[in-house]
Amino acid sequence: MAPTHPIRRTFLALLALLTLSACSPRQMVMGSLADELATQSRSSENDLELAREASAFYLKLSESVLRPQPGHAGLAAAVAGGFTQYAYAFVAFDADRLEATDSRAAQRLRERAARLYARGRDHALEALEARHAGFRAALATPAHPALRPDEVALAYWGAAAWGGLISLSKDDPDTVADLPLAIRLARLAWDTDPTFGNGSLASLMGSFEAARPGGSPAQALAYYDEALRLGQGRNAGAFVAKAEGIAQPAGDKAAFLALLNAAVAVKDAPGSALALANEVMRRRAAWLIDSADDLF
């Protein structure tokens, strides 16, 4: 028998759970659906158009399921990650490509991306708040709580979304002022599991180190190199992050192009959890290569 497609499997699970809801406690039903939706977020997919078309339904359904159980770490991380990835891959990137021909349209897209990043961040923070009362307020103090291993994804996606929001809010001083909080959230994830995401968390730490006032270029480089080591040549994003975070600011066009070509050359193993993210980053790398003469 052929395997069931992930999207069809989600519909079947939803129908089954709705059928059972007449005789099962609602909380149990919603918890089971949350588990299923969280699992679907980890399904391998490298067709960006299909992922884009499916994302809106998945995110809206997942939000409705998450609302009565905001502390569900798996689903909250999936929703936060979904909004963050959608904003980066399908909205902010479109804005970057449109900037040269229609700056007003590009700005509208960036404003939308900022709203999506904020939505992803808020889902992650609400889940952490539900699991640790006073979590957000504690981020501003030395007494912020330690994370459990199953909360690292929440902190990673919350910090990544927050960083994306800040990067698009240069004219909003209140948002920019939150940069230390976003960095602390990423640091909590790093202190709990620095290997998270096969180098994705290390890349995020490098980006934050490069962006923060007084940041150390040497420390940022160390984070980016650690991301490459953890990725073992299979994480295209690690190459792109170092290209944009180190080589481009340094004016090193040769290193910039070498890193981007390495990203384009990344091949995905069957069923790789990085398949979709890698396809996003391969496309960005190819666009940056084509734009290199304008960037240097």
PDB file of C-alpha atoms in Angstrom:
ATOM      1  CA  MET A   1       0.000   0.000   0.000  1.00  0.00           C
ATOM      2  CA  ALA A   2       1.305   3.480  -0.893  1.00  0.00           C
ATOM      3  CA  PRO A   3       2.137   5.724   2.082  1.00  0.00           C
ATOM      4  CA  THR A   4      -0.455   8.317   3.025  1.00  0.00           C
ATOM      5  CA  HIS A   5       0.481  11.879   2.013  1.00  0.00           C
ATOM      6  CA  PRO A   6       1.217  14.053   5.098  1.00  0.00           C
ATOM      7  CA  ILE A   7      -1.554  16.561   4.326  1.00  0.00           C
ATOM      8  CA  ARG A   8      -4.117  13.794   3.785  1.00  0.00           C
ATOM      9  CA  ARG A   9      -2.935  12.127   6.983  1.00  0.00           C
ATOM     10  CA  THR A  10      -3.644  15.340   8.897  1.00  0.00           C
ATOM     11  CA  PHE A  11      -7.176  15.504   7.491  1.00  0.00           C
ATOM     12  CA  LEU A  12      -7.782  11.854   8.378  1.00  0.00           C
ATOM     13  CA  ALA A  13      -6.541  12.449  11.912  1.00  0.00           C
ATOM     14  CA  LEU A  14      -8.766  15.511  12.237  1.00  0.00           C
ATOM     15  CA  LEU A  15     -11.832  13.595  11.037  1.00  0.00           C
ATOM     16  CA  ALA A  16     -11.097  10.717  13.368  1.00  0.00           C
ATOM     17  CA  LEU A  17     -10.677  13.026  16.331  1.00  0.00           C
ATOM     18  CA  LEU A  18     -13.882  14.904  15.551  1.00  0.00           C
ATOM     19  CA  THR A  19     -15.694  11.573  15.337  1.00  0.00           C
ATOM     20  CA  LEU A  20     -14.332  10.579  18.722  1.00  0.00           C
ATOM     21  CA  SER A  21     -15.159  13.911  20.322  1.00  0.00           C
ATOM     22  CA  ALA A  22     -18.712  12.820  21.121  1.00  0.00           C
ATOM     23  CA  CYS A  23     -17.448  10.202  23.527  1.00  0.00           C
ATOM     24  CA  SER A  24     -14.011  11.554  24.543  1.00  0.00           C
ATOM     25  CA  PRO A  25     -13.077  14.455  26.807  1.00  0.00           C
ATOM     26  CA  ARG A  26     -12.499  17.554  24.682  1.00  0.00           C
ATOM     27  CA  GLN A  27      -9.099  18.178  26.229  1.00  0.00           C
ATOM     28  CA  MET A  28      -7.898  14.719  25.217  1.00  0.00           C
ATOM     29  CA  VAL A  29      -9.159  15.212  21.670  1.00  0.00           C
ATOM     30  CA  MET A  30      -7.530  18.622  21.312  1.00  0.00           C
ATOM     31  CA  GLY A  31      -4.297  17.343  22.819  1.00  0.00           C
ATOM     32  CA  SER A  32      -4.172  14.492  20.319  1.00  0.00           C
ATOM     33  CA  LEU A  33      -4.832  16.863  17.434  1.00  0.00           C
ATOM     34  CA  ALA A  34      -2.116  19.197  18.706  1.00  0.00           C
ATOM     35  CA  ASP A  35       0.322  16.272  18.766  1.00  0.00           C
ATOM     36  CA  GLU A  36      -0.608  15.361  15.186  1.00  0.00           C
ATOM     37  CA  LEU A  37      -0.251  18.909  13.890  1.00  0.00           C
ATOM     38  CA  ALA A  38       3.099  19.316  15.642  1.00  0.00           C
ATOM     39  CA  THR A  39       4.294  16.120  13.977  1.00  0.00           C
ATOM     40  CA  GLN A  40       3.147  17.342  10.553  1.00  0.00           C
ATOM     41  CA  SER A  41       5.341  20.416  10.887  1.00  0.00           C
ATOM     42  CA  ARG A  42       8.374  18.143  10.876  1.00  0.00           C
ATOM     43  CA  SER A  43       7.397  16.331   7.664  1.00  0.00           C
ATOM     44  CA  SER A  44      10.003  16.491   4.906  1.00  0.00           C
ATOM     45  CA  GLU A  45       9.074  18.787   2.000  1.00  0.00           C
ATOM     46  CA  ASN A  46      11.260  20.490  -0.598  1.00  0.00           C
ATOM     47  CA  ASP A  47       8.628  21.873  -2.979  1.00  0.00           C
ATOM     48  CA  LEU A  48       8.475  25.533  -1.983  1.00  0.00           C
ATOM     49  CA  GLU A  49       5.327  26.305  -3.971  1.00  0.00           C
ATOM     50  CA  LEU A  50       3.454  23.413  -2.374  1.00  0.00           C
ATOM     51  CA  ALA A  51       4.725  24.450   1.056  1.00  0.00           C
ATOM     52  CA  ARG A  52       3.619  28.032   0.454  1.00  0.00           C
ATOM     53  CA  GLU A  53       0.118  26.986  -0.635  1.00  0.00           C
ATOM     54  CA  ALA A  54      -0.314  24.626   2.323  1.00  0.00           C
ATOM     55  CA  SER A  55       1.081  26.962   4.969  1.00  0.00           C
ATOM     56  CA  ALA A  56      -1.907  29.265   5.387  1.00  0.00           C
ATOM     57  CA  PHE A  57      -4.345  26.427   6.139  1.00  0.00           C
ATOM     58  CA  TYR A  58      -1.875  24.657   8.416  1.00  0.00           C
ATOM     59  CA  LEU A  59      -1.076  27.795  10.406  1.00  0.00           C
ATOM     60  CA  LYS A  60      -4.698  28.879  10.839  1.00  0.00           C
ATOM     61  CA  LEU A  61      -5.802  25.401  11.909  1.00  0.00           C
ATOM     62  CA  SER A  62      -2.841  25.044  14.233  1.00  0.00           C
ATOM     63  CA  GLU A  63      -3.493  28.430  15.836  1.00  0.00           C
ATOM     64  CA  SER A  64      -7.088  27.454  16.571  1.00  0.00           C
ATOM     65  CA  VAL A  65      -5.957  24.195  18.171  1.00  0.00           C
ATOM     66  CA  LEU A  66      -3.177  25.924  20.114  1.00  0.00           C
ATOM     67  CA  ARG A  67      -5.395  28.696  21.521  1.00  0.00           C
ATOM     68  CA  PRO A  68      -7.009  26.611  24.330  1.00  0.00           C
ATOM     69  CA  GLN A  69      -3.692  24.902  25.189  1.00  0.00           C
ATOM     70  CA  PRO A  70      -0.959  27.556  24.756  1.00  0.00           C
ATOM     71  CA  GLY A  71       1.534  25.556  26.802  1.00  0.00           C
ATOM     72  CA  HIS A  72       1.688  22.690  24.264  1.00  0.00           C
ATOM     73  CA  ALA A  73       5.412  22.991  23.513  1.00  0.00           C
ATOM     74  CA  GLY A  74       5.444  20.935  20.320  1.00  0.00           C
ATOM     75  CA  LEU A  75       2.585  22.715  18.601  1.00  0.00           C
ATOM     76  CA  ALA A  76       3.580  26.169  19.838  1.00  0.00           C
ATOM     77  CA  ALA A  77       7.086  25.645  18.458  1.00  0.00           C
ATOM     78  CA  ALA A  78       5.645  24.409  15.166  1.00  0.00           C
ATOM     79  CA  VAL A  79       3.368  27.439  14.853  1.00  0.00           C
ATOM     80  CA  ALA A  80       6.096  29.893  15.856  1.00  0.00           C
ATOM     81  CA  GLY A  81       8.454  28.243  13.392  1.00  0.00           C
ATOM     82  CA  GLY A  82       5.789  28.195  10.687  1.00  0.00           C
ATOM     83  CA  PHE A  83       5.146  31.929  10.914  1.00  0.00           C
ATOM     84  CA  THR A  84       8.872  32.670  11.083  1.00  0.00           C
ATOM     85  CA  GLN A  85       9.734  30.530   8.074  1.00  0.00           C
ATOM     86  CA  TYR A  86       6.790  31.868   6.065  1.00  0.00           C
ATOM     87  CA  ALA A  87       7.785  35.464   6.820  1.00  0.00           C
ATOM     88  CA  TYR A  88      11.406  34.845   5.870  1.00  0.00           C
ATOM     89  CA  ALA A  89      10.996  32.595   2.843  1.00  0.00           C
ATOM     90  CA  PHE A  90       7.869  33.929   1.204  1.00  0.00           C
ATOM     91  CA  VAL A  91       7.445  37.552   2.286  1.00  0.00           C
ATOM     92  CA  ALA A  92      10.731  39.190   3.301  1.00  0.00           C
ATOM     93  CA  PHE A  93      12.628  37.437   0.503  1.00  0.00           C
ATOM     94  CA  ASP A  94      10.031  38.581  -2.030  1.00  0.00           C
ATOM     95  CA  ALA A  95      10.576  42.106  -0.700  1.00  0.00           C
ATOM     96  CA  ASP A  96      14.332  41.830  -1.179  1.00  0.00           C
ATOM     97  CA  ARG A  97      13.906  40.734  -4.783  1.00  0.00           C
ATOM     98  CA  LEU A  98      11.343  43.464  -5.480  1.00  0.00           C
ATOM     99  CA  GLU A  99      13.294  46.333  -3.930  1.00  0.00           C
ATOM    100  CA  ALA A 100      15.146  47.319  -7.110  1.00  0.00           C
ATOM    101  CA  THR A 101      11.989  47.661  -9.217  1.00  0.00           C
ATOM    102  CA  ASP A 102       9.224  48.644  -6.752  1.00  0.00           C
ATOM    103  CA  SER A 103      10.437  49.948  -3.407  1.00  0.00           C
ATOM    104  CA  ARG A 104       6.926  50.789  -2.164  1.00  0.00           C
ATOM    105  CA  ALA A 105       5.659  47.278  -2.773  1.00  0.00           C
ATOM    106  CA  ALA A 106       8.802  45.924  -1.123  1.00  0.00           C
ATOM    107  CA  GLN A 107       8.138  48.066   1.947  1.00  0.00           C
ATOM    108  CA  ARG A 108       4.562  46.781   2.188  1.00  0.00           C
ATOM    109  CA  LEU A 109       5.873  43.224   2.089  1.00  0.00           C
ATOM    110  CA  ARG A 110       8.408  44.000   4.818  1.00  0.00           C
ATOM    111  CA  GLU A 111       5.655  45.431   6.995  1.00  0.00           C
ATOM    112  CA  ARG A 112       3.667  42.237   6.507  1.00  0.00           C
ATOM    113  CA  ALA A 113       6.741  40.118   7.269  1.00  0.00           C
ATOM    114  CA  ALA A 114       7.241  42.097  10.495  1.00  0.00           C
ATOM    115  CA  ARG A 115       3.664  41.322  11.559  1.00  0.00           C
ATOM    116  CA  LEU A 116       4.176  37.626  10.831  1.00  0.00           C
ATOM    117  CA  TYR A 117       7.446  37.573  12.776  1.00  0.00           C
ATOM    118  CA  ALA A 118       5.680  39.218  15.721  1.00  0.00           C
ATOM    119  CA  ARG A 119       2.951  36.592  15.576  1.00  0.00           C
ATOM    120  CA  GLY A 120       5.493  33.782  15.631  1.00  0.00           C
ATOM    121  CA  ARG A 121       7.414  35.355  18.504  1.00  0.00           C
ATOM    122  CA  ASP A 122       4.258  35.846  20.542  1.00  0.00           C
ATOM    123  CA  HIS A 123       3.193  32.206  20.165  1.00  0.00           C
ATOM    124  CA  ALA A 124       6.595  31.069  21.455  1.00  0.00           C
ATOM    125  CA  LEU A 125       6.583  33.517  24.357  1.00  0.00           C
ATOM    126  CA  GLU A 126       2.999  32.658  25.325  1.00  0.00           C
ATOM    127  CA  ALA A 127       3.923  28.966  25.472  1.00  0.00           C
ATOM    128  CA  LEU A 128       6.983  29.688  27.609  1.00  0.00           C
ATOM    129  CA  GLU A 129       4.889  31.952  29.839  1.00  0.00           C
ATOM    130  CA  ALA A 130       2.306  29.176  30.258  1.00  0.00           C
ATOM    131  CA  ARG A 131       5.065  26.793  31.328  1.00  0.00           C
ATOM    132  CA  HIS A 132       7.056  29.318  33.433  1.00  0.00           C
ATOM    133  CA  ALA A 133       4.900  32.012  35.031  1.00  0.00           C
ATOM    134  CA  GLY A 134       6.512  35.423  34.625  1.00  0.00           C
ATOM    135  CA  PHE A 135       8.886  34.190  31.915  1.00  0.00           C
ATOM    136  CA  ARG A 136       8.880  37.303  29.724  1.00  0.00           C
ATOM    137  CA  ALA A 137       9.397  39.673  32.629  1.00  0.00           C
ATOM    138  CA  ALA A 138      12.196  37.445  33.907  1.00  0.00           C
ATOM    139  CA  LEU A 139      14.019  37.737  30.569  1.00  0.00           C
ATOM    140  CA  ALA A 140      14.865  41.304  31.548  1.00  0.00           C
ATOM    141  CA  THR A 141      16.522  40.173  34.787  1.00  0.00           C
ATOM    142  CA  PRO A 142      19.467  37.943  35.689  1.00  0.00           C
ATOM    143  CA  ALA A 143      16.958  35.516  37.232  1.00  0.00           C
ATOM    144  CA  HIS A 144      15.459  34.182  34.002  1.00  0.00           C
ATOM    145  CA  PRO A 145      14.558  30.483  34.268  1.00  0.00           C
ATOM    146  CA  ALA A 146      16.472  27.600  32.761  1.00  0.00           C
ATOM    147  CA  LEU A 147      14.807  25.751  29.900  1.00  0.00           C
ATOM    148  CA  ARG A 148      13.890  22.110  29.749  1.00  0.00           C
ATOM    149  CA  PRO A 149      15.113  20.196  26.689  1.00  0.00           C
ATOM    150  CA  ASP A 150      11.623  20.114  25.147  1.00  0.00           C
ATOM    151  CA  GLU A 151      11.497  23.930  25.299  1.00  0.00           C
ATOM    152  CA  VAL A 152      14.615  24.642  23.238  1.00  0.00           C
ATOM    153  CA  ALA A 153      12.656  24.776  19.971  1.00  0.00           C
ATOM    154  CA  LEU A 154      10.296  27.326  21.515  1.00  0.00           C
ATOM    155  CA  ALA A 155      13.186  29.554  22.546  1.00  0.00           C
ATOM    156  CA  TYR A 156      14.935  29.148  19.179  1.00  0.00           C
ATOM    157  CA  TRP A 157      11.906  30.053  17.083  1.00  0.00           C
ATOM    158  CA  GLY A 158      10.898  32.830  19.476  1.00  0.00           C
ATOM    159  CA  ALA A 159      14.356  34.363  19.260  1.00  0.00           C
ATOM    160  CA  ALA A 160      14.586  33.903  15.479  1.00  0.00           C
ATOM    161  CA  ALA A 161      11.199  35.550  14.974  1.00  0.00           C
ATOM    162  CA  TRP A 162      12.138  38.360  17.345  1.00  0.00           C
ATOM    163  CA  GLY A 163      15.377  38.930  15.486  1.00  0.00           C
ATOM    164  CA  GLY A 164      13.539  39.022  12.173  1.00  0.00           C
ATOM    165  CA  LEU A 165      11.063  41.546  13.568  1.00  0.00           C
ATOM    166  CA  ILE A 166      13.847  43.769  14.898  1.00  0.00           C
ATOM    167  CA  SER A 167      15.719  43.648  11.584  1.00  0.00           C
ATOM    168  CA  LEU A 168      12.630  45.052   9.826  1.00  0.00           C
ATOM    169  CA  SER A 169      11.852  47.678  12.484  1.00  0.00           C
ATOM    170  CA  LYS A 170      14.805  50.061  12.322  1.00  0.00           C
ATOM    171  CA  ASP A 171      12.429  53.045  12.561  1.00  0.00           C
ATOM    172  CA  ASP A 172      10.726  51.700  15.693  1.00  0.00           C
ATOM    173  CA  PRO A 173      13.043  52.335  18.665  1.00  0.00           C
ATOM    174  CA  ASP A 174      10.821  50.412  21.088  1.00  0.00           C
ATOM    175  CA  THR A 175      11.116  47.252  18.990  1.00  0.00           C
ATOM    176  CA  VAL A 176      14.846  47.693  18.426  1.00  0.00           C
ATOM    177  CA  ALA A 177      15.295  48.142  22.168  1.00  0.00           C
ATOM    178  CA  ASP A 178      14.133  44.539  22.620  1.00  0.00           C
ATOM    179  CA  LEU A 179      17.305  43.184  20.986  1.00  0.00           C
ATOM    180  CA  PRO A 180      18.898  42.236  24.348  1.00  0.00           C
ATOM    181  CA  LEU A 181      15.762  40.245  25.254  1.00  0.00           C
ATOM    182  CA  ALA A 182      15.842  38.366  21.952  1.00  0.00           C
ATOM    183  CA  ILE A 183      19.526  37.603  22.496  1.00  0.00           C
ATOM    184  CA  ARG A 184      18.848  36.344  26.035  1.00  0.00           C
ATOM    185  CA  LEU A 185      16.127  34.057  24.704  1.00  0.00           C
ATOM    186  CA  ALA A 186      18.533  32.614  22.145  1.00  0.00           C
ATOM    187  CA  ARG A 187      21.164  32.265  24.878  1.00  0.00           C
ATOM    188  CA  LEU A 188      18.741  30.207  26.982  1.00  0.00           C
ATOM    189  CA  ALA A 189      18.375  27.814  24.057  1.00  0.00           C
ATOM    190  CA  TRP A 190      22.151  27.769  23.531  1.00  0.00           C
ATOM    191  CA  ASP A 191      22.870  27.038  27.177  1.00  0.00           C
ATOM    192  CA  THR A 192      20.432  24.110  27.070  1.00  0.00           C
ATOM    193  CA  ASP A 193      21.357  22.564  23.696  1.00  0.00           C
ATOM    194  CA  PRO A 194      23.973  24.318  21.537  1.00  0.00           C
ATOM    195  CA  THR A 195      23.671  21.610  18.866  1.00  0.00           C
ATOM    196  CA  PHE A 196      19.996  22.380  18.177  1.00  0.00           C
ATOM    197  CA  GLY A 197      18.990  22.456  14.530  1.00  0.00           C
ATOM    198  CA  ASN A 198      22.224  21.004  13.142  1.00  0.00           C
ATOM    199  CA  GLY A 199      23.854  24.414  13.286  1.00  0.00           C
ATOM    200  CA  SER A 200      20.757  26.619  12.950  1.00  0.00           C
ATOM    201  CA  LEU A 201      20.953  27.837  16.548  1.00  0.00           C
ATOM    202  CA  ALA A 202      24.679  28.488  16.221  1.00  0.00           C
ATOM    203  CA  SER A 203      23.999  30.576  13.084  1.00  0.00           C
ATOM    204  CA  LEU A 204      21.374  32.554  14.980  1.00  0.00           C
ATOM    205  CA  MET A 205      23.847  33.201  17.801  1.00  0.00           C
ATOM    206  CA  GLY A 206      26.355  34.446  15.214  1.00  0.00           C
ATOM    207  CA  SER A 207      23.799  36.786  13.678  1.00  0.00           C
ATOM    208  CA  PHE A 208      22.886  38.215  17.065  1.00  0.00           C
ATOM    209  CA  GLU A 209      26.545  38.659  18.030  1.00  0.00           C
ATOM    210  CA  ALA A 210      27.212  40.496  14.776  1.00  0.00           C
ATOM    211  CA  ALA A 211      24.120  42.698  15.235  1.00  0.00           C
ATOM    212  CA  ARG A 212      24.363  43.700  18.875  1.00  0.00           C
ATOM    213  CA  PRO A 213      26.066  46.981  19.816  1.00  0.00           C
ATOM    214  CA  GLY A 214      29.590  46.171  20.893  1.00  0.00           C
ATOM    215  CA  GLY A 215      29.383  42.658  19.472  1.00  0.00           C
ATOM    216  CA  SER A 216      32.599  40.750  18.849  1.00  0.00           C
ATOM    217  CA  PRO A 217      33.335  39.910  15.193  1.00  0.00           C
ATOM    218  CA  ALA A 218      35.647  37.140  16.393  1.00  0.00           C
ATOM    219  CA  GLN A 219      32.889  35.603  18.530  1.00  0.00           C
ATOM    220  CA  ALA A 220      30.386  35.917  15.681  1.00  0.00           C
ATOM    221  CA  LEU A 221      32.850  34.124  13.392  1.00  0.00           C
ATOM    222  CA  ALA A 222      33.269  31.374  15.994  1.00  0.00           C
ATOM    223  CA  TYR A 223      29.500  30.861  16.102  1.00  0.00           C
ATOM    224  CA  TYR A 224      29.251  30.711  12.307  1.00  0.00           C
ATOM    225  CA  ASP A 225      32.122  28.234  12.112  1.00  0.00           C
ATOM    226  CA  GLU A 226      30.454  26.105  14.785  1.00  0.00           C
ATOM    227  CA  ALA A 227      27.265  26.162  12.703  1.00  0.00           C
ATOM    228  CA  LEU A 228      29.205  24.854   9.710  1.00  0.00           C
ATOM    229  CA  ARG A 229      30.776  22.146  11.847  1.00  0.00           C
ATOM    230  CA  LEU A 230      27.442  21.040  13.261  1.00  0.00           C
ATOM    231  CA  GLY A 231      25.811  21.150   9.839  1.00  0.00           C
ATOM    232  CA  GLN A 232      28.458  18.812   8.403  1.00  0.00           C
ATOM    233  CA  GLY A 233      27.865  20.214   4.930  1.00  0.00           C
ATOM    234  CA  ARG A 234      24.125  19.466   5.036  1.00  0.00           C
ATOM    235  CA  ASN A 235      22.806  22.814   6.335  1.00  0.00           C
ATOM    236  CA  ALA A 236      22.694  25.352   3.495  1.00  0.00           C
ATOM    237  CA  GLY A 237      21.626  28.074   5.900  1.00  0.00           C
ATOM    238  CA  ALA A 238      24.933  27.883   7.768  1.00  0.00           C
ATOM    239  CA  PHE A 239      26.836  28.821   4.600  1.00  0.00           C
ATOM    240  CA  VAL A 240      24.441  31.653   3.740  1.00  0.00           C
ATOM    241  CA  ALA A 241      24.538  33.018   7.289  1.00  0.00           C
ATOM    242  CA  LYS A 242      28.328  33.222   7.284  1.00  0.00           C
ATOM    243  CA  ALA A 243      28.325  34.771   3.806  1.00  0.00           C
ATOM    244  CA  GLU A 244      25.912  37.527   4.841  1.00  0.00           C
ATOM    245  CA  GLY A 245      27.154  37.891   8.418  1.00  0.00           C
ATOM    246  CA  ILE A 246      30.931  37.824   7.899  1.00  0.00           C
ATOM    247  CA  ALA A 247      32.063  37.926   4.260  1.00  0.00           C
ATOM    248  CA  GLN A 248      29.689  40.638   3.028  1.00  0.00           C
ATOM    249  CA  PRO A 249      30.349  43.156   5.845  1.00  0.00           C
ATOM    250  CA  ALA A 250      34.095  42.515   5.422  1.00  0.00           C
ATOM    251  CA  GLY A 251      33.886  43.267   1.688  1.00  0.00           C
ATOM    252  CA  ASP A 252      35.316  39.833   0.884  1.00  0.00           C
ATOM    253  CA  LYS A 253      33.551  39.020  -2.375  1.00  0.00           C
ATOM    254  CA  ALA A 254      35.577  35.864  -3.034  1.00  0.00           C
ATOM    255  CA  ALA A 255      34.655  34.334   0.338  1.00  0.00           C
ATOM    256  CA  PHE A 256      31.062  35.521  -0.098  1.00  0.00           C
ATOM    257  CA  LEU A 257      30.710  33.703  -3.414  1.00  0.00           C
ATOM    258  CA  ALA A 258      32.535  30.589  -2.188  1.00  0.00           C
ATOM    259  CA  LEU A 259      30.163  30.229   0.773  1.00  0.00           C
ATOM    260  CA  LEU A 260      27.080  30.819  -1.369  1.00  0.00           C
ATOM    261  CA  ASN A 261      28.195  28.307  -3.982  1.00  0.00           C
ATOM    262  CA  ALA A 262      28.707  25.801  -1.165  1.00  0.00           C
ATOM    263  CA  ALA A 263      25.111  26.470  -0.062  1.00  0.00           C
ATOM    264  CA  VAL A 264      23.767  25.931  -3.578  1.00  0.00           C
ATOM    265  CA  ALA A 265      25.686  22.639  -3.770  1.00  0.00           C
ATOM    266  CA  VAL A 266      24.124  21.166  -0.597  1.00  0.00           C
ATOM    267  CA  LYS A 267      22.278  17.920  -1.380  1.00  0.00           C
ATOM    268  CA  ASP A 268      19.501  16.629   0.820  1.00  0.00           C
ATOM    269  CA  ALA A 269      19.298  13.043   1.993  1.00  0.00           C
ATOM    270  CA  PRO A 270      15.891  11.396   1.468  1.00  0.00           C
ATOM    271  CA  GLY A 271      13.514  12.495   4.212  1.00  0.00           C
ATOM    272  CA  SER A 272      15.877  15.163   5.553  1.00  0.00           C
ATOM    273  CA  ALA A 273      14.275  17.422   8.153  1.00  0.00           C
ATOM    274  CA  LEU A 274      16.264  20.280   6.597  1.00  0.00           C
ATOM    275  CA  ALA A 275      14.867  19.762   3.083  1.00  0.00           C
ATOM    276  CA  LEU A 276      12.517  22.750   3.042  1.00  0.00           C
ATOM    277  CA  ALA A 277      14.881  25.104   4.858  1.00  0.00           C
ATOM    278  CA  ASN A 278      17.714  24.069   2.548  1.00  0.00           C
ATOM    279  CA  GLU A 279      15.635  24.761  -0.553  1.00  0.00           C
ATOM    280  CA  VAL A 280      14.801  28.221   0.815  1.00  0.00           C
ATOM    281  CA  MET A 281      18.466  28.944   1.459  1.00  0.00           C
ATOM    282  CA  ARG A 282      19.641  27.523  -1.875  1.00  0.00           C
ATOM    283  CA  ARG A 283      17.280  29.947  -3.618  1.00  0.00           C
ATOM    284  CA  ARG A 284      18.477  32.842  -1.513  1.00  0.00           C
ATOM    285  CA  ALA A 285      22.103  31.873  -2.169  1.00  0.00           C
ATOM    286  CA  ALA A 286      21.486  31.780  -5.925  1.00  0.00           C
ATOM    287  CA  TRP A 287      19.847  35.215  -5.806  1.00  0.00           C
ATOM    288  CA  LEU A 288      22.723  36.644  -3.766  1.00  0.00           C
ATOM    289  CA  ILE A 289      25.227  35.241  -6.248  1.00  0.00           C
ATOM    290  CA  ASP A 290      23.364  36.973  -9.079  1.00  0.00           C
ATOM    291  CA  SER A 291      23.291  40.194  -7.022  1.00  0.00           C
ATOM    292  CA  ALA A 292      26.942  40.078  -5.949  1.00  0.00           C
ATOM    293  CA  ASP A 293      28.113  42.822  -8.281  1.00  0.00           C
ATOM    294  CA  ASP A 294      25.551  45.185  -6.753  1.00  0.00           C
ATOM    295  CA  LEU A 295      26.533  44.225  -3.197  1.00  0.00           C
ATOM    296  CA  PHE A 296      30.293  44.793  -3.556  1.00  0.00           C
TER     297      PHE A 296
END
